[in-house]
Short mmCIF file of N, CA and C in Angstrom, two decimals:
data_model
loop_
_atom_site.label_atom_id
_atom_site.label_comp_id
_atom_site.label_asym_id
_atom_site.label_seq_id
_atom_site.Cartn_x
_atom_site.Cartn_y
_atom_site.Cartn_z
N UNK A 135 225.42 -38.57 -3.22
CA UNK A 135 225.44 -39.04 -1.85
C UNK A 135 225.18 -40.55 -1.85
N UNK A 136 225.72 -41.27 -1.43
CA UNK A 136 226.14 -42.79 -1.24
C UNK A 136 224.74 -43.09 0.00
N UNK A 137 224.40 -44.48 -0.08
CA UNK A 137 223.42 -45.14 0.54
C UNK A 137 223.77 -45.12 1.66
N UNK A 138 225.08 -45.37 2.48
CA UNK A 138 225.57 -45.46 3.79
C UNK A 138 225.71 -44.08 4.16
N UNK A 139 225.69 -42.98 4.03
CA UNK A 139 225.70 -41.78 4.32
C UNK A 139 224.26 -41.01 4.27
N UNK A 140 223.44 -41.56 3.35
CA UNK A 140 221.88 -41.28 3.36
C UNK A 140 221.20 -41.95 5.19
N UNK A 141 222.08 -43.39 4.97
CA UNK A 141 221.40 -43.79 6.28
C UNK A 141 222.19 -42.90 7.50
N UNK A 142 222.72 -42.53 7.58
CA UNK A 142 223.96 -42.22 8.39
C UNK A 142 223.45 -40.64 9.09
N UNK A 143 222.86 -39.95 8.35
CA UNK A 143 222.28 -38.87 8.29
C UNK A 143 220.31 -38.90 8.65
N UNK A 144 220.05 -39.78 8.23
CA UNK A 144 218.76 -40.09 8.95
C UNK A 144 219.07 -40.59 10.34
N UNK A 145 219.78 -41.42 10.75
CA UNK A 145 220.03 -41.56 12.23
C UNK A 145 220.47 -40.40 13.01
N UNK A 146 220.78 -39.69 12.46
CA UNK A 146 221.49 -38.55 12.83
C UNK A 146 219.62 -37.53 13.74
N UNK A 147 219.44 -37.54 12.57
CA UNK A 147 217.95 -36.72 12.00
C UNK A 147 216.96 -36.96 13.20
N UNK A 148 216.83 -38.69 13.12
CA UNK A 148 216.19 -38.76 14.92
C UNK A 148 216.81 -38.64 16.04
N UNK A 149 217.82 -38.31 15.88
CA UNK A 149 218.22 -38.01 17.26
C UNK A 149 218.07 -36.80 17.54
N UNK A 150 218.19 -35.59 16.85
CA UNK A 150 217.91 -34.46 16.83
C UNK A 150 216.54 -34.24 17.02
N UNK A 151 215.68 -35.10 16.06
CA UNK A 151 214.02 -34.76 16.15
C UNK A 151 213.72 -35.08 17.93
N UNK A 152 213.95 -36.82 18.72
CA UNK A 152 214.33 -36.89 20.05
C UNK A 152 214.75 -35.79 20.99
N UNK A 153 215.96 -34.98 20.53
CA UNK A 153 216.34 -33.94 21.36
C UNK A 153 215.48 -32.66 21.41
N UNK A 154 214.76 -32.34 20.15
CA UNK A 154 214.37 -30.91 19.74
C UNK A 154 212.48 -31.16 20.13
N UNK A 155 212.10 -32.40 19.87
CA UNK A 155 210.64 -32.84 20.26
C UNK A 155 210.00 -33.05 21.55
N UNK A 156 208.46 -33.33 21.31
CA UNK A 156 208.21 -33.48 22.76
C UNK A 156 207.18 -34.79 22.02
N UNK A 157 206.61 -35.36 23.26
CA UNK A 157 205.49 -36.50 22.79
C UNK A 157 204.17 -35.66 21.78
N UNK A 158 203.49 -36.50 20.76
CA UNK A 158 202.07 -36.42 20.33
C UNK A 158 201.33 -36.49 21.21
N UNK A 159 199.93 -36.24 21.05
CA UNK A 159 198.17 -37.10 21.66
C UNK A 159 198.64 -38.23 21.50
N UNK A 160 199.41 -39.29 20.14
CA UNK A 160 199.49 -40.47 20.02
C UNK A 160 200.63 -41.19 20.71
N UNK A 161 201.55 -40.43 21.58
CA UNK A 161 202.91 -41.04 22.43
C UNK A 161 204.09 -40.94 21.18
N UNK A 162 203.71 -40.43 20.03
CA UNK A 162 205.14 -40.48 19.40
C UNK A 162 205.67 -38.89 19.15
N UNK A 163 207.17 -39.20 18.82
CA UNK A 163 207.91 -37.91 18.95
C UNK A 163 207.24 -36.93 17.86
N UNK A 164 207.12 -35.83 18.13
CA UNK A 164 207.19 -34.59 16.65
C UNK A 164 207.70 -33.45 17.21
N UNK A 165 208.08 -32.58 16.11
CA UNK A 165 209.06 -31.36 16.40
C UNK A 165 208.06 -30.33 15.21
N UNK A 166 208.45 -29.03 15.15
CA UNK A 166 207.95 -28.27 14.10
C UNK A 166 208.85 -28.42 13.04
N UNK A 167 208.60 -28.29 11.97
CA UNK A 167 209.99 -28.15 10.92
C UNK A 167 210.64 -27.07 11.05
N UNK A 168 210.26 -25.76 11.48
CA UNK A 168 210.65 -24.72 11.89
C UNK A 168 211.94 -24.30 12.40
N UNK A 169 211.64 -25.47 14.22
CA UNK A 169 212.29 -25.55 15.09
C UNK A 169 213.54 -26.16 14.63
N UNK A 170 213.36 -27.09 13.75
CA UNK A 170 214.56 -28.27 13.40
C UNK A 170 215.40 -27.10 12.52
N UNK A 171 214.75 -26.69 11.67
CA UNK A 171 215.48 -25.84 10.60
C UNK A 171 215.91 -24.93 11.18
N UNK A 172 215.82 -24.00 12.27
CA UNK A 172 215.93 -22.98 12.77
C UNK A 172 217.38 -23.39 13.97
N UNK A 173 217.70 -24.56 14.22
CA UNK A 173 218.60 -24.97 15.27
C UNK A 173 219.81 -24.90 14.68
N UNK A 174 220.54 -24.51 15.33
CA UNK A 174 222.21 -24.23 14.66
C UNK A 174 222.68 -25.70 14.29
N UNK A 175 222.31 -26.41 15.89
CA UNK A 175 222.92 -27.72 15.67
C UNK A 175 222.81 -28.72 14.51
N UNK A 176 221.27 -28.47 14.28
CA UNK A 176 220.67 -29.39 12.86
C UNK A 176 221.71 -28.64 11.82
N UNK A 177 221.96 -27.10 11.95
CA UNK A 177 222.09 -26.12 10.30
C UNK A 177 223.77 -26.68 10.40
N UNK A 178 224.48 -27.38 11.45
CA UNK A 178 225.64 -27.58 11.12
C UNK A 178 226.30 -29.23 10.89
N UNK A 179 225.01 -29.94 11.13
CA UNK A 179 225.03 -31.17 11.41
C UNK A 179 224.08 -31.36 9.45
N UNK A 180 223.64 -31.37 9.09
CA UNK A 180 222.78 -31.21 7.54
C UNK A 180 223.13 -30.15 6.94
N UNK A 181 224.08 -30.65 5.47
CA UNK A 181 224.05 -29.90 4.40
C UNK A 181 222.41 -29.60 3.62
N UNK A 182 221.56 -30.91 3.97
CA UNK A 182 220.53 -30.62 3.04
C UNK A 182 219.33 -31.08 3.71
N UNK A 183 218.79 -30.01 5.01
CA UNK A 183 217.99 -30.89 6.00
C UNK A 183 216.44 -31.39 5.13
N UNK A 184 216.60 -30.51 4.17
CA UNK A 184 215.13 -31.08 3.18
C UNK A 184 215.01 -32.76 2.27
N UNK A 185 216.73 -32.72 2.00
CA UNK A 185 216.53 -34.15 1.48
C UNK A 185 216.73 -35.05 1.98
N UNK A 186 217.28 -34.57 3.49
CA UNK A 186 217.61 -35.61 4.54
C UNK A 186 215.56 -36.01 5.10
N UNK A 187 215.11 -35.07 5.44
CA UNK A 187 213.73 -35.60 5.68
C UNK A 187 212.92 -36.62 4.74
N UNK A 188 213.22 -36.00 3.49
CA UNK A 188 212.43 -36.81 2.53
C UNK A 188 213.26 -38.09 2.07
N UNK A 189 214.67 -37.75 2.49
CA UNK A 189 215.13 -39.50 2.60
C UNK A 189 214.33 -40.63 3.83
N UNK A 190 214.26 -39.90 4.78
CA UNK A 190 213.42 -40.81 6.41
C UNK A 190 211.91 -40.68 5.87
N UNK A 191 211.71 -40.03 5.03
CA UNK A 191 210.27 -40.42 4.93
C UNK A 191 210.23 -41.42 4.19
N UNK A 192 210.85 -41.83 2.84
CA UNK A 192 210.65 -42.39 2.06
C UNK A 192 211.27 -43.92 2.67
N UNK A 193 211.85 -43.58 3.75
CA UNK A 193 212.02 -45.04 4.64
C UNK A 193 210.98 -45.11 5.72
N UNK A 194 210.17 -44.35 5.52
CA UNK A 194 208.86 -45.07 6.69
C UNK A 194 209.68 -44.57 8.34
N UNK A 195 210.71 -43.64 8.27
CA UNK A 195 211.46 -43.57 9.99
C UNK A 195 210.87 -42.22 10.32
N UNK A 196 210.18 -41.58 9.89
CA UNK A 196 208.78 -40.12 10.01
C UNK A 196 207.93 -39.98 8.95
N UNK A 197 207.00 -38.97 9.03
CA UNK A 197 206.36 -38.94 8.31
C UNK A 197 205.99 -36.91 8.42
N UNK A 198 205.38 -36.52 7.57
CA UNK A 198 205.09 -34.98 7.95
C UNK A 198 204.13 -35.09 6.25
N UNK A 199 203.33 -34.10 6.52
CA UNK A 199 202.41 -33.76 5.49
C UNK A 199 203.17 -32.80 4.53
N UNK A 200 202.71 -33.21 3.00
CA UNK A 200 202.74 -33.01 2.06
C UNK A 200 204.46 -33.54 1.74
N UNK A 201 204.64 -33.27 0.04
CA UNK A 201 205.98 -34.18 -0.25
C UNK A 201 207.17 -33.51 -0.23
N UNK A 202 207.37 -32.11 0.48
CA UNK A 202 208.54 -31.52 0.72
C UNK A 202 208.21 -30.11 1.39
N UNK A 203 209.30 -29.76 2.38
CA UNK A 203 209.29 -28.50 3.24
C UNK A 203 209.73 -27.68 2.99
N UNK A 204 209.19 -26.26 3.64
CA UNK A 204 210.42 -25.14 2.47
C UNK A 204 210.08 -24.36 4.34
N UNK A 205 211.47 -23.18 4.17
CA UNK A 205 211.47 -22.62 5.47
C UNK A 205 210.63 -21.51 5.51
N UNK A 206 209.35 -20.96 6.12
CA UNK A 206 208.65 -19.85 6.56
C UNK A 206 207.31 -20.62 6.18
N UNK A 207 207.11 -20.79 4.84
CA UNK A 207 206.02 -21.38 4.49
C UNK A 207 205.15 -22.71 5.48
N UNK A 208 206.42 -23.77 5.87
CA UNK A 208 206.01 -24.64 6.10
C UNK A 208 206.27 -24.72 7.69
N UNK A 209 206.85 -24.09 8.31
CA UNK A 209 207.04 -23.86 9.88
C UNK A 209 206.80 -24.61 10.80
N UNK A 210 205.43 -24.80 10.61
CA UNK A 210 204.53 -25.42 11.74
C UNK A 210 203.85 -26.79 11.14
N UNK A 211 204.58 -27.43 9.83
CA UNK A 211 203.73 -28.74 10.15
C UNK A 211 204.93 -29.57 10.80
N UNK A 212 204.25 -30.47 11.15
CA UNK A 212 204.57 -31.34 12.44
C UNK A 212 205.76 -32.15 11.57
N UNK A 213 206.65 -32.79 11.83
CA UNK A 213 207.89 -34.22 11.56
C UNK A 213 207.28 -34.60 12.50
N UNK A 214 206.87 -36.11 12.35
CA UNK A 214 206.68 -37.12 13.31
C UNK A 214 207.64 -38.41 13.30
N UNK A 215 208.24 -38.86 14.37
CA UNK A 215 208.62 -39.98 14.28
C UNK A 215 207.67 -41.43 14.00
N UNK A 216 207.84 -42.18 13.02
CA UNK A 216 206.98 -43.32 13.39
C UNK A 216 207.42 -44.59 13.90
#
């Protein structure tokens, strides 16, 4: 996957997190990973919504605890926009 398509797909990523989120305590966006993974729209819009996250993390454009998500296990921690 090419650098312009990594970015291309993180823009993508907040707009979805925007659509699928609501505000923090702190005024910024978060969604469940759950919810994101669980949306048709994300499952048809991301071949690989796990390396698409850990691409925006590793650019500082969210953040979510620990260094990768898996589906059932990880459900409920938060994607935050930063």
């Amino acid at each position: 996957m090419n650098n312009s398509h990594v970015e291309e797909e993180v823009k993508m990523l907040v707009e979805e997190i925007n659509r699928l989120g609501s505000p923090n305590a702190d005024g910024k966006m978060s969604v469940k990973f759950g919810v994101l993974f669980a949306d048709d729209r994300c499952a048809n819009i991301f071949e690989a919504l796990v390396g698409t996250l850990r691409a925006a993390k590793k650019r500082k454009v969210l953040t979510f605890e620990g260094e990768m998500l898996l589906q059932g296990a990880h459900d409920n921690v938060d994607v935050i926009l930063l």
